[in-house]
Short mmCIF file of C-alpha atoms and ligand atoms in Angstrom, two decimals:
data_model
loop_
_atom_site.label_atom_id
_atom_site.label_comp_id
_atom_site.label_asym_id
_atom_site.label_seq_id
_atom_site.Cartn_x
_atom_site.Cartn_y
_atom_site.Cartn_z
CA MET A 1 -350.35 -73.20 -35.13
CA ALA A 2 -350.34 -72.45 -31.43
CA VAL A 3 -349.12 -75.96 -30.77
CA GLN A 4 -346.33 -75.57 -33.32
CA ILE A 5 -345.16 -72.33 -31.78
CA SER A 6 -345.41 -73.59 -28.22
CA THR A 7 -343.46 -76.72 -29.18
CA LEU A 8 -340.82 -74.51 -30.70
CA TYR A 9 -340.85 -72.29 -27.62
CA SER A 10 -340.45 -75.30 -25.29
CA TYR A 11 -337.57 -76.55 -27.42
CA VAL A 12 -335.70 -73.29 -27.13
CA ARG A 13 -336.50 -72.99 -23.43
CA ALA A 14 -335.15 -76.49 -22.91
CA LEU A 15 -331.79 -75.63 -24.47
CA PRO A 16 -329.36 -76.63 -21.70
CA VAL A 17 -327.68 -73.28 -21.27
CA THR A 18 -327.24 -70.85 -18.47
CA ALA A 19 -325.04 -68.28 -20.11
CA GLY A 20 -323.16 -67.43 -23.26
CA PRO A 21 -324.23 -67.62 -26.90
CA LEU A 22 -326.94 -70.26 -26.42
CA CYS A 23 -328.50 -68.07 -23.79
CA ARG A 24 -328.57 -65.13 -26.19
CA VAL A 25 -330.38 -67.23 -28.80
CA ARG A 26 -332.94 -68.17 -26.18
CA ALA A 27 -333.43 -64.51 -25.23
CA ASP A 28 -333.89 -63.64 -28.93
CA PHE A 29 -336.47 -66.33 -29.21
CA GLN A 30 -338.34 -65.18 -26.14
CA ARG A 31 -338.48 -61.60 -27.45
CA ALA A 32 -339.59 -62.81 -30.85
CA SER A 33 -342.20 -65.12 -29.35
CA VAL A 34 -343.77 -62.29 -27.35
CA ARG A 35 -343.86 -60.15 -30.45
CA PHE A 36 -345.51 -62.92 -32.44
CA ASN A 37 -348.18 -63.48 -29.77
CA LEU A 38 -349.03 -59.79 -29.78
CA THR A 39 -349.26 -59.81 -33.57
CA VAL A 40 -351.78 -62.66 -33.44
CA ALA A 41 -353.80 -60.99 -30.70
CA THR A 42 -354.16 -57.64 -32.48
CA GLY A 43 -354.17 -58.84 -36.09
CA ARG A 44 -351.67 -56.15 -36.97
CA SER A 45 -348.46 -56.74 -38.78
CA HIS A 46 -346.34 -54.25 -36.96
CA LEU A 47 -346.65 -53.31 -33.32
CA GLY A 48 -344.44 -50.31 -33.13
CA GLY A 49 -342.28 -51.97 -30.45
CA GLN A 50 -338.61 -52.78 -30.70
CA PRO A 51 -338.08 -55.15 -33.61
CA ALA A 52 -336.71 -58.57 -32.70
CA THR A 53 -333.02 -58.94 -33.31
CA GLY A 54 -330.76 -61.89 -33.91
CA PRO A 55 -331.33 -65.06 -35.89
CA LEU A 56 -335.11 -65.08 -35.46
CA ARG A 57 -335.79 -61.66 -36.93
CA GLY A 58 -336.34 -62.94 -40.49
CA HIS A 59 -338.75 -65.65 -39.39
CA ILE A 60 -340.82 -63.32 -37.25
CA LYS A 61 -341.01 -60.75 -40.03
CA LYS A 62 -342.47 -63.42 -42.31
CA LEU A 63 -345.03 -64.47 -39.73
CA SER A 64 -346.07 -60.86 -39.08
CA THR A 65 -346.61 -60.19 -42.78
CA SER A 66 -348.78 -63.29 -43.26
CA GLN A 67 -350.80 -62.40 -40.23
CA ALA A 68 -351.34 -58.84 -41.49
CA THR A 69 -352.76 -60.14 -44.78
CA THR A 70 -355.18 -62.34 -42.85
CA ALA A 71 -356.22 -59.49 -40.59
CA GLU A 72 -356.98 -57.25 -43.57
CA ALA A 73 -359.07 -60.04 -45.05
CA ILE A 74 -361.16 -60.32 -41.89
CA GLN A 75 -361.70 -56.59 -41.83
CA LYS A 76 -362.93 -56.58 -45.45
CA SER A 77 -365.13 -59.56 -44.78
CA SER A 78 -366.93 -57.89 -41.91
CA GLN A 79 -367.74 -54.88 -44.14
CA GLY A 80 -369.16 -56.84 -47.12
CA ASN A 81 -372.65 -58.30 -47.90
CA GLY A 82 -373.82 -61.88 -46.99
CA ALA A 83 -372.44 -63.71 -50.11
CA SER A 84 -369.14 -61.95 -50.07
CA SER A 85 -369.03 -62.50 -46.31
CA ARG A 86 -369.36 -66.29 -46.87
CA ARG A 87 -366.68 -66.10 -49.54
CA TRP A 88 -364.43 -64.28 -47.10
CA ARG A 89 -365.11 -66.88 -44.42
CA ARG A 90 -364.15 -69.69 -46.84
CA GLY A 91 -361.09 -67.69 -47.80
CA TRP A 92 -360.27 -67.16 -44.14
CA LEU A 93 -360.52 -70.89 -43.43
CA LEU A 94 -358.36 -71.71 -46.44
CA GLY A 95 -355.90 -69.04 -45.38
CA LYS A 96 -355.81 -70.48 -41.88
CA VAL A 97 -355.01 -73.97 -43.17
CA THR A 98 -352.33 -72.63 -45.51
CA LEU A 99 -350.85 -70.42 -42.84
CA GLY A 100 -350.82 -73.38 -40.45
CA ALA A 101 -348.95 -75.48 -43.02
CA VAL A 102 -346.48 -72.68 -43.74
CA ILE A 103 -345.84 -72.15 -40.04
CA GLY A 104 -345.56 -75.91 -39.49
CA VAL A 105 -342.86 -76.19 -42.11
CA SER A 106 -341.10 -73.00 -41.08
CA SER A 107 -341.09 -73.87 -37.37
CA ALA A 108 -339.62 -77.31 -38.09
CA ALA A 109 -337.01 -75.64 -40.29
CA LEU A 110 -336.47 -73.03 -37.61
CA VAL A 111 -335.92 -75.68 -34.92
CA GLN A 112 -333.44 -77.43 -37.20
CA SER A 113 -331.56 -74.27 -38.11
CA LEU A 114 -331.53 -73.06 -34.51
CA HIS A 115 -330.10 -76.38 -33.37
CA THR A 116 -327.52 -76.59 -36.16
CA GLY A 117 -326.59 -72.93 -35.74
CA THR A 118 -326.09 -73.04 -31.97
CA VAL A 119 -324.23 -76.34 -32.06
CA ALA A 120 -321.91 -75.05 -34.78
CA ALA A 121 -321.33 -71.77 -32.92
CA MET A 122 -320.55 -73.57 -29.66
CA ALA A 123 -318.39 -76.19 -31.40
CA ARG A 124 -316.20 -73.38 -32.73
CA LYS A 125 -315.72 -72.05 -29.17
CA VAL A 126 -314.86 -75.36 -27.44
CA ASN A 127 -311.17 -75.48 -26.59
CA LEU A 128 -310.21 -78.28 -24.25
CA THR A 129 -306.51 -77.44 -24.22
CA SER A 130 -306.95 -74.06 -22.56
CA ALA A 131 -308.40 -73.00 -19.20
CA ASP A 132 -309.77 -69.81 -20.82
CA GLY A 133 -313.45 -69.55 -21.58
CA ASN A 134 -316.58 -70.45 -19.72
CA TRP A 135 -316.46 -74.02 -18.35
CA LYS A 136 -320.24 -74.08 -17.87
CA ASP A 137 -320.87 -73.46 -21.58
CA THR A 138 -318.33 -76.13 -22.48
CA LYS A 139 -319.90 -78.60 -20.05
CA ASP A 140 -323.47 -77.92 -21.27
CA PHE A 141 -322.34 -78.34 -24.84
CA LEU A 142 -320.43 -81.60 -24.29
CA LEU A 143 -323.20 -83.14 -22.20
CA SER A 144 -325.74 -82.35 -24.93
CA LEU A 145 -323.83 -84.45 -27.50
CA SER A 146 -324.28 -88.12 -28.29
CA VAL A 147 -321.31 -90.41 -27.60
CA LYS A 148 -320.54 -90.47 -31.32
CA ASP A 149 -320.56 -86.67 -31.64
CA ARG A 150 -318.46 -86.27 -28.49
CA ARG A 151 -315.64 -88.43 -29.89
CA GLN A 152 -314.11 -85.55 -31.85
CA TYR A 153 -313.43 -83.79 -28.52
CA TYR A 154 -311.53 -86.65 -26.83
CA ARG A 155 -307.93 -85.75 -26.06
CA THR A 156 -306.93 -89.34 -26.79
CA THR A 157 -307.32 -91.54 -29.85
CA ASP A 158 -306.97 -94.93 -28.16
CA PHE A 159 -310.17 -95.09 -26.13
CA VAL A 160 -311.90 -98.30 -25.04
CA PRO A 161 -315.66 -98.51 -25.72
CA LEU A 162 -317.86 -100.21 -23.15
CA ASP A 163 -318.67 -103.06 -25.55
CA ASP A 164 -314.97 -103.99 -25.64
CA ILE A 165 -314.84 -104.56 -21.88
CA PRO A 166 -315.82 -108.16 -21.12
CA VAL A 167 -318.21 -108.93 -18.30
CA TRP A 168 -317.23 -111.04 -15.32
CA THR A 169 -317.54 -114.77 -15.87
CA PRO A 170 -317.26 -116.65 -12.60
CA SER A 171 -315.40 -119.91 -12.77
CA ALA A 172 -316.97 -123.04 -11.32
CA ASP A 173 -313.54 -123.77 -9.79
CA GLY A 174 -313.81 -120.67 -7.59
CA PRO A 175 -314.02 -120.82 -3.80
CA LYS A 176 -317.19 -122.29 -2.33
CA PRO A 177 -319.35 -121.18 -0.77
CA GLY A 178 -319.37 -117.52 -1.86
CA LEU A 179 -320.08 -114.88 0.75
CA TYR A 180 -323.18 -113.80 -1.24
CA PRO A 181 -325.70 -115.89 -3.15
CA ARG A 182 -325.36 -116.61 -6.84
CA ASN A 183 -327.00 -114.00 -9.09
CA GLU A 184 -326.33 -114.44 -12.81
CA LYS A 185 -327.90 -111.11 -13.70
CA LEU A 186 -325.43 -109.26 -11.51
CA ASP A 187 -322.45 -111.03 -13.13
CA GLN A 188 -323.48 -109.36 -16.40
CA LYS A 189 -323.04 -106.00 -14.69
CA ILE A 190 -319.50 -106.57 -13.40
CA SER A 191 -316.14 -106.25 -15.18
CA LEU A 192 -312.53 -106.49 -14.14
CA TYR A 193 -310.41 -104.33 -16.42
CA THR A 194 -306.64 -103.92 -16.28
CA GLY A 195 -305.31 -100.64 -17.63
CA ASP A 196 -305.65 -96.89 -17.67
CA ILE A 197 -309.02 -95.67 -16.41
CA THR A 198 -308.69 -92.46 -18.45
CA LYS A 199 -309.22 -94.43 -21.67
CA LEU A 200 -312.63 -95.84 -20.84
CA GLU A 201 -315.55 -94.62 -22.96
CA ILE A 202 -318.26 -95.03 -20.37
CA ASP A 203 -320.68 -92.81 -18.49
CA ALA A 204 -318.52 -92.12 -15.44
CA ILE A 205 -315.05 -92.84 -14.06
CA VAL A 206 -314.31 -92.41 -10.38
CA ASN A 207 -311.32 -90.35 -9.31
CA ALA A 208 -309.38 -91.08 -6.11
CA ALA A 209 -308.98 -87.40 -5.27
CA ASN A 210 -307.96 -85.37 -2.20
CA ASN A 211 -310.03 -82.95 -0.11
CA THR A 212 -309.17 -79.93 -2.28
CA LEU A 213 -310.35 -81.56 -5.53
CA LEU A 214 -307.70 -79.51 -7.26
CA GLY A 215 -305.65 -82.41 -8.61
CA GLY A 216 -302.63 -84.31 -7.37
CA GLY A 217 -300.58 -87.40 -8.26
CA GLY A 218 -301.54 -91.01 -9.00
CA VAL A 219 -304.84 -91.62 -10.77
CA ASP A 220 -305.98 -88.09 -9.87
CA GLY A 221 -303.10 -86.58 -11.81
CA ALA A 222 -303.70 -88.93 -14.75
CA ILE A 223 -307.39 -87.96 -14.92
CA HIS A 224 -306.68 -84.22 -14.80
CA ARG A 225 -304.01 -84.49 -17.50
CA ALA A 226 -306.26 -86.51 -19.77
CA ALA A 227 -309.35 -84.35 -19.24
CA GLY A 228 -307.49 -81.07 -19.80
CA PRO A 229 -307.36 -77.84 -17.79
CA VAL A 230 -311.10 -77.09 -17.91
CA LEU A 231 -311.70 -79.93 -15.43
CA LYS A 232 -309.75 -78.07 -12.73
CA LYS A 233 -311.90 -74.98 -13.29
CA GLU A 234 -315.08 -76.90 -12.60
CA CYS A 235 -313.44 -78.69 -9.64
CA ALA A 236 -312.51 -75.31 -8.15
CA SER A 237 -316.20 -74.36 -8.16
CA LEU A 238 -317.05 -77.36 -5.93
CA HIS A 239 -315.17 -76.05 -2.86
CA GLY A 240 -313.53 -79.34 -1.96
CA CYS A 241 -314.95 -82.64 -0.79
CA GLU A 242 -315.10 -84.42 2.57
CA THR A 243 -313.49 -87.83 3.02
CA GLY A 244 -315.98 -90.53 1.99
CA GLU A 245 -318.15 -88.08 -0.01
CA ALA A 246 -318.42 -87.80 -3.80
CA LYS A 247 -318.92 -84.93 -6.25
CA ILE A 248 -319.47 -85.05 -10.00
CA THR A 249 -318.08 -83.02 -12.91
CA CYS A 250 -318.06 -83.25 -16.67
CA GLY A 251 -315.32 -85.43 -18.21
CA TYR A 252 -314.27 -82.72 -20.74
CA GLY A 253 -311.51 -84.21 -22.94
CA LEU A 254 -311.96 -87.69 -21.48
CA PRO A 255 -313.87 -90.43 -23.26
CA ALA A 256 -315.92 -90.71 -20.04
CA LYS A 257 -318.89 -88.36 -19.92
CA TYR A 258 -318.49 -87.65 -16.19
CA VAL A 259 -315.83 -87.83 -13.49
CA ILE A 260 -317.02 -88.66 -9.98
CA HIS A 261 -314.47 -87.37 -7.48
CA THR A 262 -314.30 -89.14 -4.16
CA VAL A 263 -311.82 -88.82 -1.32
CA GLY A 264 -310.56 -92.02 0.26
CA PRO A 265 -309.30 -92.32 3.83
CA ILE A 266 -305.61 -91.87 4.59
CA ALA A 267 -304.55 -95.17 6.09
CA GLN A 268 -300.82 -94.87 6.46
CA GLY A 269 -301.16 -95.25 10.22
CA GLY A 270 -303.14 -98.48 9.91
CA VAL A 271 -306.76 -99.37 9.20
CA GLY A 272 -309.44 -98.99 11.86
CA GLU A 273 -313.23 -98.92 11.75
CA GLU A 274 -313.19 -95.25 10.76
CA GLN A 275 -311.06 -95.87 7.66
CA ARG A 276 -313.04 -98.98 6.74
CA LYS A 277 -316.34 -97.07 6.90
CA ALA A 278 -314.90 -94.12 4.97
CA LEU A 279 -313.68 -96.40 2.19
CA ARG A 280 -317.09 -98.06 1.92
CA SER A 281 -318.71 -94.60 1.82
CA CYS A 282 -316.48 -93.70 -1.15
CA TYR A 283 -317.86 -96.61 -3.19
CA ASP A 284 -321.43 -96.18 -1.97
CA ASN A 285 -321.59 -92.39 -2.50
CA SER A 286 -319.92 -92.66 -5.91
CA LEU A 287 -322.57 -95.18 -7.03
CA LYS A 288 -325.34 -92.98 -5.64
CA THR A 289 -323.93 -89.95 -7.45
CA ALA A 290 -323.73 -91.98 -10.67
CA THR A 291 -327.35 -93.13 -10.51
CA GLU A 292 -328.60 -89.67 -9.52
CA ASN A 293 -327.03 -88.42 -12.75
CA SER A 294 -328.30 -91.31 -14.87
CA ALA A 295 -324.79 -92.65 -15.39
CA ARG A 296 -325.29 -96.36 -16.05
CA SER A 297 -321.67 -97.46 -16.47
CA VAL A 298 -319.09 -96.62 -13.81
CA ALA A 299 -315.42 -97.54 -13.36
CA PHE A 300 -313.52 -97.50 -10.04
CA PRO A 301 -309.78 -97.39 -9.47
CA CYS A 302 -308.50 -99.04 -6.25
CA ILE A 303 -309.31 -96.05 -4.04
CA SER A 304 -306.84 -95.19 -1.24
CA THR A 305 -304.50 -98.10 -2.01
CA GLY A 306 -301.75 -95.96 -3.56
CA ILE A 307 -300.48 -92.76 -1.97
CA TYR A 308 -303.05 -93.02 0.87
CA GLY A 309 -301.63 -96.38 1.92
CA TYR A 310 -304.74 -98.50 2.50
CA PRO A 311 -303.63 -102.16 2.31
CA PRO A 312 -304.92 -103.44 -1.07
CA GLU A 313 -305.72 -106.91 0.33
CA LYS A 314 -308.14 -105.26 2.79
CA ALA A 315 -309.49 -102.58 0.42
CA VAL A 316 -310.58 -105.17 -2.16
CA HIS A 317 -313.17 -106.62 0.28
CA GLU A 318 -314.68 -103.21 1.08
CA ALA A 319 -314.88 -102.41 -2.63
CA LEU A 320 -316.49 -105.70 -3.65
CA ALA A 321 -318.92 -105.89 -0.72
CA THR A 322 -320.17 -102.33 -1.18
CA VAL A 323 -320.70 -102.74 -4.92
CA ARG A 324 -322.43 -106.12 -4.44
CA GLU A 325 -324.81 -104.67 -1.83
CA TYR A 326 -325.56 -101.59 -3.94
CA LEU A 327 -326.33 -103.74 -6.98
CA ASP A 328 -328.54 -106.07 -4.95
CA GLU A 329 -330.69 -103.06 -4.14
CA HIS A 330 -330.40 -100.94 -7.31
CA HIS A 331 -329.60 -103.39 -10.12
CA ASP A 332 -332.08 -101.64 -12.44
CA LYS A 333 -330.16 -98.35 -12.25
CA LEU A 334 -326.77 -99.58 -13.46
CA ASP A 335 -325.64 -101.54 -16.50
CA ARG A 336 -321.99 -102.01 -15.57
CA VAL A 337 -319.59 -101.50 -12.69
CA ILE A 338 -315.96 -101.88 -13.73
CA PHE A 339 -313.14 -102.53 -11.27
CA CYS A 340 -310.24 -100.89 -13.07
CA VAL A 341 -306.92 -102.17 -11.73
CA PHE A 342 -303.55 -100.82 -12.74
CA LEU A 343 -301.06 -103.11 -11.04
CA PRO A 344 -300.71 -106.87 -11.73
CA THR A 345 -300.86 -107.48 -7.96
CA ASP A 346 -304.26 -105.74 -7.77
CA LYS A 347 -305.51 -107.77 -10.73
CA GLU A 348 -304.56 -110.93 -8.85
CA LEU A 349 -306.36 -109.77 -5.71
CA TYR A 350 -309.59 -109.08 -7.61
CA MET A 351 -309.37 -112.40 -9.50
CA GLN A 352 -309.11 -114.19 -6.16
CA ASN A 353 -311.87 -112.30 -4.39
CA LEU A 354 -314.49 -111.59 -7.06
CA PRO A 355 -315.85 -115.17 -6.77
CA LEU A 356 -316.63 -114.54 -3.09
CA TYR A 357 -318.97 -111.67 -3.93
CA PHE A 358 -320.14 -112.74 -7.39
CA PRO A 359 -319.93 -116.53 -7.12
CA ALA A 360 -320.39 -119.21 -9.77
CA ALA A 361 -323.29 -121.62 -9.62
CA SER A 362 -322.87 -124.34 -7.02
CA PRO A 363 -322.50 -127.86 -8.45
CA GLU A 364 -326.05 -128.77 -7.30
CA SER A 365 -327.70 -125.82 -9.05
CA THR A 366 -325.72 -126.56 -12.26
CA VAL A 367 -327.15 -130.05 -12.28
CA ARG A 368 -330.63 -128.69 -11.57
CA SER A 369 -330.44 -126.16 -14.42
CA LYS A 370 -329.54 -128.94 -16.92
CA LEU A 371 -332.63 -130.98 -16.01
N1 AR6 B 401 -305.76 -95.83 -14.12
C1 AR6 B 401 -306.22 -96.68 -13.18
N2 AR6 B 401 -305.66 -96.80 -11.96
C2 AR6 B 401 -304.60 -96.02 -11.68
C3 AR6 B 401 -304.05 -95.11 -12.60
C4 AR6 B 401 -304.69 -95.03 -13.88
N3 AR6 B 401 -304.26 -94.18 -14.83
N4 AR6 B 401 -302.99 -94.50 -12.05
C5 AR6 B 401 -302.87 -95.00 -10.80
N5 AR6 B 401 -303.83 -95.92 -10.59
P1 AR6 B 401 -303.63 -93.22 -5.95
P2 AR6 B 401 -305.00 -92.80 -3.39
C6 AR6 B 401 -304.10 -96.73 -9.39
O1 AR6 B 401 -302.32 -93.00 -5.28
O2 AR6 B 401 -304.20 -93.88 -2.76
C7 AR6 B 401 -303.37 -88.22 -5.26
O3 AR6 B 401 -302.29 -87.35 -5.15
C8 AR6 B 401 -302.98 -97.00 -8.46
O4 AR6 B 401 -302.20 -98.11 -8.92
O5 AR6 B 401 -303.83 -92.56 -7.22
O6 AR6 B 401 -306.46 -92.78 -3.15
C9 AR6 B 401 -304.65 -87.57 -4.80
O7 AR6 B 401 -304.69 -86.20 -5.13
C10 AR6 B 401 -303.73 -97.36 -7.19
O8 AR6 B 401 -304.10 -98.72 -7.23
O9 AR6 B 401 -304.86 -92.75 -4.99
C11 AR6 B 401 -304.62 -87.78 -3.35
O10 AR6 B 401 -303.82 -86.81 -2.72
C12 AR6 B 401 -305.00 -96.53 -7.29
O11 AR6 B 401 -305.03 -96.00 -8.60
C13 AR6 B 401 -303.98 -89.13 -3.21
O12 AR6 B 401 -303.18 -89.31 -4.38
C14 AR6 B 401 -305.09 -95.38 -6.29
O13 AR6 B 401 -303.81 -94.80 -6.08
C15 AR6 B 401 -305.01 -90.23 -3.18
O14 AR6 B 401 -304.37 -91.44 -2.92
#
């Protein structure tokens, strides 16, 4: 019985809420739990304290009544003779087993109804087209859902699931030798995708943001429009971001669970060591942020190569080298890294350079593997 109740208590405590209606349910439960513990300790059905309120009141009432009956039985037993005392003990044991079963069933039902009730209540409150409301509640709720359950909240209908994004297949005709050794397992973790990053149903998409994190043009503007106005509210709470750093938010109305915001270097005056390092830091810190948040699939746009003017033919090498080196070290933490290009010229650049960083087997090793 104690185990059942403590399991139930842990479940409610673990509800991912910090405020709002879920929080109130947790408070109700805590009050009710204390009351129940006291009931068990004293063997009395009513304690004279404030009755529990909220959705748990009915359940606690039932528990208190059962416990009172048992307590009366014990009292009678202790007053009777030897035979009746044995009978009372047998009755007490039977009662205990029955009570345990009743509580087992009712706590499972309670967990289910609590979950269903809170999810339904929160689902009614989620509004991804308005900036009103508490973004933290919305975020907690969305992050608690499975991918399938989250689909009804996407602000787009034409999303692209991860399984529809093919993995990189290096061609044996590619340049030889590659800059990095062949690693077939890593090829399975790389994709080149041409299209709109806001459509990808993956764990995290990276945003090429600015230092304010409050939105802008290019891919930043596209992500904010697709996610809806709640994204800006969470971004405002982050107090900006340094160049080369990365910060994470919920994806809200996006098919992606998270958005990782990074700020690329401004390179309109040319590219020096400082810009090169900053661009690498964007890719590296975004991947670190993804893995710290258990995001296993991540998509990158071509950071800094639009409005910030970093030459795409240089940026592609920093992007590919940083991802390759991160995967060499942390391949177990990521399932897929997607280079999401928007322009045909960028697609061409990645097609040309991917084989340098994720090369095909050399002719000799192909022959060896057939033997
Ligand atoms: N999906 C994928 N890639 C896209 C999309 C999209 N929907 N839209 C554009 N791109 P940019 P930056 C590509 O200018 O150079 C913003 O105002 C685009 O073709 O978006 O890092 C921020 O607030 C290009 O290859 O980012 C900053 O102020 C790449 O995304 C500033 O721009 C990056 O271009 C950041 O400039």
